[in-house]
PDB file of C-alpha atoms in Angstrom:
ATOM      1  CA  GLN Z   1     -67.327  26.286   8.735  1.00 94.00           C
ATOM      2  CA  VAL Z   2     -66.159  23.486   9.573  1.00 95.00           C
ATOM      3  CA  GLN Z   3     -65.954  22.422  13.858  1.00 97.00           C
ATOM      4  CA  LEU Z   4     -64.752  19.478  15.450  1.00 98.00           C
ATOM      5  CA  VAL Z   5     -65.266  19.881  19.286  1.00 98.00           C
ATOM      6  CA  GLN Z   6     -64.140  17.020  21.589  1.00 98.00           C
ATOM      7  CA  SER Z   7     -64.734  16.177  25.297  1.00 98.00           C
ATOM      8  CA  GLY Z   8     -63.058  17.218  28.100  1.00 97.00           C
ATOM      9  CA  ALA Z   9     -60.327  15.977  29.704  1.00 98.00           C
ATOM     10  CA  GLU Z  10     -60.048  12.578  31.469  1.00 98.00           C
ATOM     11  CA  VAL Z  11     -57.920  10.782  34.369  1.00 98.00           C
ATOM     12  CA  LYS Z  12     -58.212   7.150  34.283  1.00 98.00           C
ATOM     13  CA  LYS Z  13     -55.928   4.649  35.898  1.00 98.00           C
ATOM     14  CA  PRO Z  14     -54.258   1.596  34.444  1.00 98.00           C
ATOM     15  CA  GLY Z  15     -56.209  -1.213  33.147  1.00 97.00           C
ATOM     16  CA  ALA Z  16     -59.104   1.221  32.969  1.00 98.00           C
ATOM     17  CA  SER Z  17     -60.677   2.383  29.419  1.00 98.00           C
ATOM     18  CA  VAL Z  18     -61.788   5.999  28.118  1.00 98.00           C
ATOM     19  CA  LYS Z  19     -63.935   6.785  25.740  1.00 98.00           C
ATOM     20  CA  VAL Z  20     -63.490  10.252  23.582  1.00 98.00           C
ATOM     21  CA  SER Z  21     -66.336  11.886  21.286  1.00 98.00           C
ATOM     22  CA  CYS Z  22     -65.649  14.354  18.485  1.00 98.00           C
ATOM     23  CA  LYS Z  23     -68.413  16.322  17.481  1.00 98.00           C
ATOM     24  CA  ALA Z  24     -68.573  17.748  14.532  1.00 98.00           C
ATOM     25  CA  SER Z  25     -70.567  20.378  12.655  1.00 97.00           C
ATOM     26  CA  GLY Z  26     -70.484  22.695   9.146  1.00 96.00           C
ATOM     27  CA  TYR Z  27     -70.183  19.936   6.653  1.00 96.00           C
ATOM     28  CA  THR Z  28     -72.078  16.526   5.524  1.00 96.00           C
ATOM     29  CA  PHE Z  29     -70.415  14.056   8.348  1.00 96.00           C
ATOM     30  CA  THR Z  30     -70.920  10.658   6.306  1.00 96.00           C
ATOM     31  CA  GLY Z  31     -69.097  12.466   3.353  1.00 95.00           C
ATOM     32  CA  PHE Z  32     -65.876  12.585   5.016  1.00 96.00           C
ATOM     33  CA  TYR Z  33     -63.279  10.064   6.877  1.00 97.00           C
ATOM     34  CA  MET Z  34     -62.403  10.745  10.304  1.00 97.00           C
ATOM     35  CA  HIS Z  35     -58.939   9.821  11.847  1.00 97.00           C
ATOM     36  CA  TRP Z  36     -58.040  10.323  15.410  1.00 98.00           C
ATOM     37  CA  VAL Z  37     -53.829  10.970  16.605  1.00 98.00           C
ATOM     38  CA  ARG Z  38     -52.384  11.232  19.737  1.00 98.00           C
ATOM     39  CA  GLN Z  39     -49.457  13.389  21.237  1.00 98.00           C
ATOM     40  CA  ALA Z  40     -47.540  11.878  23.855  1.00 98.00           C
ATOM     41  CA  PRO Z  41     -46.195  14.665  26.515  1.00 97.00           C
ATOM     42  CA  GLY Z  42     -43.124  16.567  24.533  1.00 95.00           C
ATOM     43  CA  GLN Z  43     -43.493  14.162  21.574  1.00 96.00           C
ATOM     44  CA  GLY Z  44     -44.752  13.926  17.938  1.00 96.00           C
ATOM     45  CA  LEU Z  45     -47.647  13.050  16.387  1.00 97.00           C
ATOM     46  CA  GLU Z  46     -49.062   8.863  15.969  1.00 97.00           C
ATOM     47  CA  TRP Z  47     -51.816   8.276  13.830  1.00 97.00           C
ATOM     48  CA  MET Z  48     -54.073   5.699  15.415  1.00 97.00           C
ATOM     49  CA  GLY Z  49     -57.053   4.898  12.675  1.00 97.00           C
ATOM     50  CA  LEU Z  50     -59.707   6.160  11.284  1.00 96.00           C
ATOM     51  CA  ILE Z  51     -63.621   5.471  10.841  1.00 97.00           C
ATOM     52  CA  ASN Z  52     -65.504   5.572   7.165  1.00 97.00           C
ATOM     53  CA  PRO Z  53     -68.903   7.361   9.285  1.00 96.00           C
ATOM     54  CA  ASP Z  54     -71.059   6.723   6.134  1.00 94.00           C
ATOM     55  CA  SER Z  55     -70.400   3.128   5.936  1.00 95.00           C
ATOM     56  CA  GLY Z  56     -68.705   2.148   9.425  1.00 95.00           C
ATOM     57  CA  GLY Z  57     -65.695   0.895   8.364  1.00 97.00           C
ATOM     58  CA  THR Z  58     -62.718   1.311  10.032  1.00 97.00           C
ATOM     59  CA  ASN Z  59     -58.663   0.869   9.755  1.00 96.00           C
ATOM     60  CA  TYR Z  60     -56.393   0.935  12.523  1.00 96.00           C
ATOM     61  CA  ALA Z  61     -52.680   0.818  12.867  1.00 96.00           C
ATOM     62  CA  GLN Z  62     -51.389  -2.632  14.087  1.00 96.00           C
ATOM     63  CA  LYS Z  63     -50.513  -0.655  17.437  1.00 95.00           C
ATOM     64  CA  PHE Z  64     -53.668  -0.360  18.992  1.00 96.00           C
ATOM     65  CA  LEU Z  65     -55.639  -3.510  17.143  1.00 95.00           C
ATOM     66  CA  GLY Z  66     -57.763  -5.154  18.971  1.00 95.00           C
ATOM     67  CA  ARG Z  67     -57.194  -2.488  22.606  1.00 97.00           C
ATOM     68  CA  VAL Z  68     -58.691   0.586  20.262  1.00 98.00           C
ATOM     69  CA  THR Z  69     -62.374   0.484  18.633  1.00 98.00           C
ATOM     70  CA  ILE Z  70     -63.192   4.304  16.354  1.00 98.00           C
ATOM     71  CA  THR Z  71     -67.125   4.267  16.373  1.00 98.00           C
ATOM     72  CA  SER Z  72     -69.440   7.050  14.680  1.00 97.00           C
ATOM     73  CA  ASP Z  73     -73.126   7.869  15.299  1.00 97.00           C
ATOM     74  CA  THR Z  74     -74.786   9.461  12.361  1.00 97.00           C
ATOM     75  CA  SER Z  75     -77.434  11.181  14.115  1.00 96.00           C
ATOM     76  CA  ILE Z  76     -75.588  13.395  16.279  1.00 97.00           C
ATOM     77  CA  SER Z  77     -72.522  13.413  14.298  1.00 98.00           C
ATOM     78  CA  THR Z  78     -70.229  12.385  16.672  1.00 98.00           C
ATOM     79  CA  VAL Z  79     -67.317  10.036  15.996  1.00 98.00           C
ATOM     80  CA  TYR Z  80     -66.202   7.896  19.082  1.00 98.00           C
ATOM     81  CA  MET Z  81     -62.474   6.417  19.895  1.00 98.00           C
ATOM     82  CA  GLU Z  82     -62.742   3.992  22.712  1.00 98.00           C
ATOM     83  CA  LEU Z  83     -58.763   2.802  23.619  1.00 98.00           C
ATOM     84  CA  ARG Z  84     -58.541   0.202  27.055  1.00 98.00           C
ATOM     85  CA  THR Z  85     -56.415  -2.010  29.242  1.00 97.00           C
ATOM     86  CA  LEU Z  86     -54.843   1.817  29.476  1.00 98.00           C
ATOM     87  CA  ILE Z  87     -51.071   1.857  30.734  1.00 97.00           C
ATOM     88  CA  SER Z  88     -49.305   5.004  31.719  1.00 97.00           C
ATOM     89  CA  ASP Z  89     -47.791   5.347  28.010  1.00 97.00           C
ATOM     90  CA  ASP Z  90     -50.895   6.071  26.942  1.00 98.00           C
ATOM     91  CA  THR Z  91     -51.092   9.813  28.560  1.00 98.00           C
ATOM     92  CA  ALA Z  92     -51.642  11.862  25.465  1.00 98.00           C
ATOM     93  CA  VAL Z  93     -53.497  14.430  23.932  1.00 98.00           C
ATOM     94  CA  TYR Z  94     -56.022  12.825  21.483  1.00 98.00           C
ATOM     95  CA  TYR Z  95     -56.899  14.347  18.473  1.00 98.00           C
ATOM     96  CA  CYS Z  96     -59.450  14.046  15.773  1.00 98.00           C
ATOM     97  CA  ALA Z  97     -58.677  15.149  12.519  1.00 97.00           C
ATOM     98  CA  ARG Z  98     -61.295  14.965   9.123  1.00 96.00           C
ATOM     99  CA  THR Z  99     -60.610  13.002   5.877  1.00 88.00           C
ATOM    100  CA  GLY Z 100     -57.387  11.511   4.970  1.00 79.00           C
ATOM    101  CA  ASN Z 101     -54.861  14.835   4.583  1.00 87.00           C
ATOM    102  CA  LEU Z 102     -56.341  15.434   8.114  1.00 89.00           C
ATOM    103  CA  ASP Z 103     -57.224  19.647   7.145  1.00 91.00           C
ATOM    104  CA  PHE Z 104     -59.348  20.099  10.161  1.00 96.00           C
ATOM    105  CA  TRP Z 105     -58.532  19.308  13.842  1.00 97.00           C
ATOM    106  CA  GLY Z 106     -60.445  19.304  17.055  1.00 98.00           C
ATOM    107  CA  GLN Z 107     -58.646  20.952  20.318  1.00 98.00           C
ATOM    108  CA  GLY Z 108     -57.954  17.897  21.307  1.00 98.00           C
ATOM    109  CA  THR Z 109     -58.397  16.052  24.614  1.00 98.00           C
ATOM    110  CA  LEU Z 110     -56.041  15.073  27.478  1.00 98.00           C
ATOM    111  CA  VAL Z 111     -56.021  11.242  28.837  1.00 98.00           C
ATOM    112  CA  THR Z 112     -53.748  10.758  31.644  1.00 98.00           C
ATOM    113  CA  VAL Z 113     -52.991   7.428  33.269  1.00 98.00           C
ATOM    114  CA  SER Z 114     -51.922   7.284  36.715  1.00 97.00           C
ATOM    115  CA  SER Z 115     -52.498   5.283  39.983  1.00 94.00           C
TER     116      SER Z 115
ATOM    117  CA  ASP W   1     -44.448   1.558   7.943  1.00 96.00           C
ATOM    118  CA  VAL W   2     -43.009   3.930   5.674  1.00 98.00           C
ATOM    119  CA  VAL W   3     -40.603   5.961   7.667  1.00 98.00           C
ATOM    120  CA  MET W   4     -40.462   9.839   7.611  1.00 98.00           C
ATOM    121  CA  THR W   5     -37.419  11.406   8.457  1.00 98.00           C
ATOM    122  CA  GLN W   6     -37.147  15.679   9.475  1.00 98.00           C
ATOM    123  CA  SER W   7     -34.219  17.596   8.639  1.00 98.00           C
ATOM    124  CA  PRO W   8     -32.917  19.349  11.179  1.00 97.00           C
ATOM    125  CA  LEU W   9     -34.965  18.779  13.984  1.00 98.00           C
ATOM    126  CA  SER W  10     -34.436  22.484  15.108  1.00 98.00           C
ATOM    127  CA  LEU W  11     -33.896  25.000  13.531  1.00 98.00           C
ATOM    128  CA  PRO W  12     -32.959  28.783  14.632  1.00 97.00           C
ATOM    129  CA  VAL W  13     -33.853  31.665  12.114  1.00 97.00           C
ATOM    130  CA  THR W  14     -33.674  34.885  12.137  1.00 97.00           C
ATOM    131  CA  LEU W  15     -37.281  37.534  11.444  1.00 97.00           C
ATOM    132  CA  GLY W  16     -36.976  38.388   8.374  1.00 97.00           C
ATOM    133  CA  GLN W  17     -35.395  35.515   6.958  1.00 97.00           C
ATOM    134  CA  PRO W  18     -35.802  32.525   4.970  1.00 97.00           C
ATOM    135  CA  ALA W  19     -36.075  28.885   6.728  1.00 98.00           C
ATOM    136  CA  SER W  20     -36.201  25.410   5.053  1.00 98.00           C
ATOM    137  CA  ILE W  21     -37.119  22.248   6.086  1.00 98.00           C
ATOM    138  CA  SER W  22     -36.729  18.529   4.720  1.00 98.00           C
ATOM    139  CA  CYS W  23     -38.809  15.509   5.081  1.00 98.00           C
ATOM    140  CA  ARG W  24     -37.649  12.519   3.705  1.00 98.00           C
ATOM    141  CA  SER W  25     -39.632   8.766   3.000  1.00 98.00           C
ATOM    142  CA  SER W  26     -38.636   6.333   3.227  1.00 98.00           C
ATOM    143  CA  GLN W  27     -40.578   4.890   0.011  1.00 98.00           C
ATOM    144  CA  SER W  28     -42.035   6.741  -2.995  1.00 98.00           C
ATOM    145  CA  LEU W  29     -45.100   9.058  -2.081  1.00 98.00           C
ATOM    146  CA  VAL W  30     -46.926   8.780  -5.760  1.00 98.00           C
ATOM    147  CA  HIS W  31     -50.112   6.939  -5.011  1.00 97.00           C
ATOM    148  CA  SER W  32     -51.456   4.546  -7.788  1.00 97.00           C
ATOM    149  CA  ASP W  33     -53.982   6.909  -8.401  1.00 97.00           C
ATOM    150  CA  GLY W  34     -51.382   9.523  -9.837  1.00 97.00           C
ATOM    151  CA  ASN W  35     -51.367  12.079  -6.297  1.00 97.00           C
ATOM    152  CA  THR W  36     -48.702  12.728  -4.276  1.00 98.00           C
ATOM    153  CA  TYR W  37     -50.053  12.696  -0.590  1.00 97.00           C
ATOM    154  CA  LEU W  38     -47.296  14.658   1.219  1.00 97.00           C
ATOM    155  CA  ASN W  39     -48.910  17.078   3.819  1.00 98.00           C
ATOM    156  CA  TRP W  40     -47.466  19.553   5.683  1.00 98.00           C
ATOM    157  CA  PHE W  41     -48.571  20.408   9.714  1.00 98.00           C
ATOM    158  CA  GLN W  42     -48.022  23.549  11.736  1.00 98.00           C
ATOM    159  CA  GLN W  43     -48.548  23.270  15.925  1.00 98.00           C
ATOM    160  CA  ARG W  44     -48.598  26.970  17.745  1.00 97.00           C
ATOM    161  CA  PRO W  45     -46.843  26.173  21.293  1.00 95.00           C
ATOM    162  CA  GLY W  46     -50.670  24.683  22.746  1.00 94.00           C
ATOM    163  CA  GLN W  47     -52.523  24.435  19.929  1.00 97.00           C
ATOM    164  CA  SER W  48     -53.830  21.655  17.521  1.00 98.00           C
ATOM    165  CA  PRO W  49     -52.026  21.196  14.522  1.00 97.00           C
ATOM    166  CA  ARG W  50     -53.377  23.042  11.029  1.00 97.00           C
ATOM    167  CA  ARG W  51     -52.465  21.924   7.894  1.00 97.00           C
ATOM    168  CA  LEU W  52     -50.661  24.498   5.845  1.00 97.00           C
ATOM    169  CA  ILE W  53     -49.549  22.429   2.583  1.00 97.00           C
ATOM    170  CA  TYR W  54     -51.437  19.160   1.053  1.00 97.00           C
ATOM    171  CA  LYS W  55     -50.400  17.284  -1.612  1.00 97.00           C
ATOM    172  CA  VAL W  56     -46.925  18.283  -1.351  1.00 98.00           C
ATOM    173  CA  SER W  57     -47.272  21.974  -3.005  1.00 98.00           C
ATOM    174  CA  ASN W  58     -50.753  23.361  -2.473  1.00 97.00           C
ATOM    175  CA  ARG W  59     -52.128  25.541  -0.029  1.00 97.00           C
ATOM    176  CA  ASP W  60     -54.201  25.147   2.627  1.00 95.00           C
ATOM    177  CA  SER W  61     -57.005  28.210   2.563  1.00 94.00           C
ATOM    178  CA  GLY W  62     -55.464  31.290   4.984  1.00 95.00           C
ATOM    179  CA  VAL W  63     -52.163  30.102   4.835  1.00 97.00           C
ATOM    180  CA  PRO W  64     -49.466  32.810   3.764  1.00 97.00           C
ATOM    181  CA  ASP W  65     -47.945  32.546   0.803  1.00 96.00           C
ATOM    182  CA  ARG W  66     -44.440  33.078   2.524  1.00 97.00           C
ATOM    183  CA  PHE W  67     -45.459  29.110   3.144  1.00 98.00           C
ATOM    184  CA  SER W  68     -44.551  26.732  -0.107  1.00 98.00           C
ATOM    185  CA  GLY W  69     -44.181  22.657  -0.513  1.00 98.00           C
ATOM    186  CA  SER W  70     -42.174  21.456  -3.159  1.00 98.00           C
ATOM    187  CA  GLY W  71     -40.513  18.102  -4.324  1.00 98.00           C
ATOM    188  CA  SER W  72     -41.301  14.743  -5.200  1.00 97.00           C
ATOM    189  CA  GLY W  73     -40.714  10.901  -4.931  1.00 97.00           C
ATOM    190  CA  THR W  74     -39.533  10.746  -1.317  1.00 98.00           C
ATOM    191  CA  ASP W  75     -38.015  13.954  -1.039  1.00 98.00           C
ATOM    192  CA  PHE W  76     -40.050  16.699  -0.151  1.00 98.00           C
ATOM    193  CA  THR W  77     -39.146  20.265   1.162  1.00 98.00           C
ATOM    194  CA  LEU W  78     -41.215  23.551   3.077  1.00 98.00           C
ATOM    195  CA  LYS W  79     -40.024  26.892   2.613  1.00 98.00           C
ATOM    196  CA  ILE W  80     -40.856  29.538   4.970  1.00 98.00           C
ATOM    197  CA  SER W  81     -39.552  32.594   2.751  1.00 97.00           C
ATOM    198  CA  ARG W  82     -39.455  34.855   5.650  1.00 97.00           C
ATOM    199  CA  VAL W  83     -39.792  34.097   8.925  1.00 98.00           C
ATOM    200  CA  GLU W  84     -41.969  36.098  11.325  1.00 97.00           C
ATOM    201  CA  ALA W  85     -42.737  35.785  15.451  1.00 97.00           C
ATOM    202  CA  GLU W  86     -45.918  33.682  14.805  1.00 97.00           C
ATOM    203  CA  ASP W  87     -44.230  31.365  13.037  1.00 98.00           C
ATOM    204  CA  VAL W  88     -42.512  30.089  15.906  1.00 98.00           C
ATOM    205  CA  GLY W  89     -44.000  26.144  16.029  1.00 98.00           C
ATOM    206  CA  VAL W  90     -43.287  22.591  15.668  1.00 98.00           C
ATOM    207  CA  TYR W  91     -43.736  21.360  11.646  1.00 98.00           C
ATOM    208  CA  TYR W  92     -44.330  18.028  11.081  1.00 98.00           C
ATOM    209  CA  CYS W  93     -44.627  15.798   7.693  1.00 98.00           C
ATOM    210  CA  MET W  94     -47.299  13.030   6.873  1.00 98.00           C
ATOM    211  CA  GLN W  95     -48.117  10.816   4.036  1.00 97.00           C
ATOM    212  CA  ALA W  96     -51.327  10.113   3.526  1.00 96.00           C
ATOM    213  CA  THR W  97     -49.913   7.657   0.572  1.00 97.00           C
ATOM    214  CA  HIS W  98     -49.685   3.983   2.316  1.00 96.00           C
ATOM    215  CA  TRP W  99     -50.922   2.394   5.486  1.00 94.00           C
ATOM    216  CA  PRO W 100     -50.419   3.576   8.477  1.00 94.00           C
ATOM    217  CA  ARG W 101     -50.252   7.040   7.756  1.00 95.00           C
ATOM    218  CA  THR W 102     -46.872   8.047   9.096  1.00 97.00           C
ATOM    219  CA  PHE W 103     -45.733  11.629  10.287  1.00 98.00           C
ATOM    220  CA  GLY W 104     -41.562  13.267  10.413  1.00 98.00           C
ATOM    221  CA  GLN W 105     -40.746  13.604  13.502  1.00 98.00           C
ATOM    222  CA  GLY W 106     -41.404  17.347  13.660  1.00 98.00           C
ATOM    223  CA  THR W 107     -38.827  20.300  13.361  1.00 98.00           C
ATOM    224  CA  LYS W 108     -39.053  22.752  16.234  1.00 98.00           C
ATOM    225  CA  VAL W 109     -38.756  26.546  14.512  1.00 98.00           C
ATOM    226  CA  GLU W 110     -37.421  29.252  17.047  1.00 97.00           C
ATOM    227  CA  ILE W 111     -36.408  32.965  16.725  1.00 96.00           C
ATOM    228  CA  LYS W 112     -32.753  33.444  17.114  1.00 93.00           C
TER     229      LYS W 112
END
């Protein structure tokens, strides 16, 4: 069965960076794009970007250009999302989700940005 | 960006009664390949989102048949034929036709 298991919660100071991982299992890793979506406390869902794990090609939302990098390591079926120059508004739960229509989601990773 | 507008934002429903959520897009969601990439997600309290419906009207595996999706172009609807207690949560539409992908604001379904 498809599973996406994300890394644990993080607490970061403003200006720092965070790197969240998403380990996939139960399917051919290189056969499906992986997306990242975030959700601020009590708010809705916001699409951040995606990666094609086969080619390494990426596509990012304009809002995050220059601040986010999504990478993959096919040897361990894991995708990473790094967000830099964190501000308090980046406090959110970050999700990975498979394919363009987001059929399977990870459990989410809470990133708290606080001084 | 394509703006997705859901209504209502809050939906109190009596158990066993039907519920309907509207989702309108600022542009047509018909892709050049002929498909319409409009999806619906359910997010129960404290859980990750779960996809219910893909490409307007296709129910995901394990989704009860009381959930149905319909619509075309810019106007879409999610219907629950008879609301059950486990349906409480927030429902989101999302378009995957245009870049960037965008979500509706969410509709909170609660029991009266």
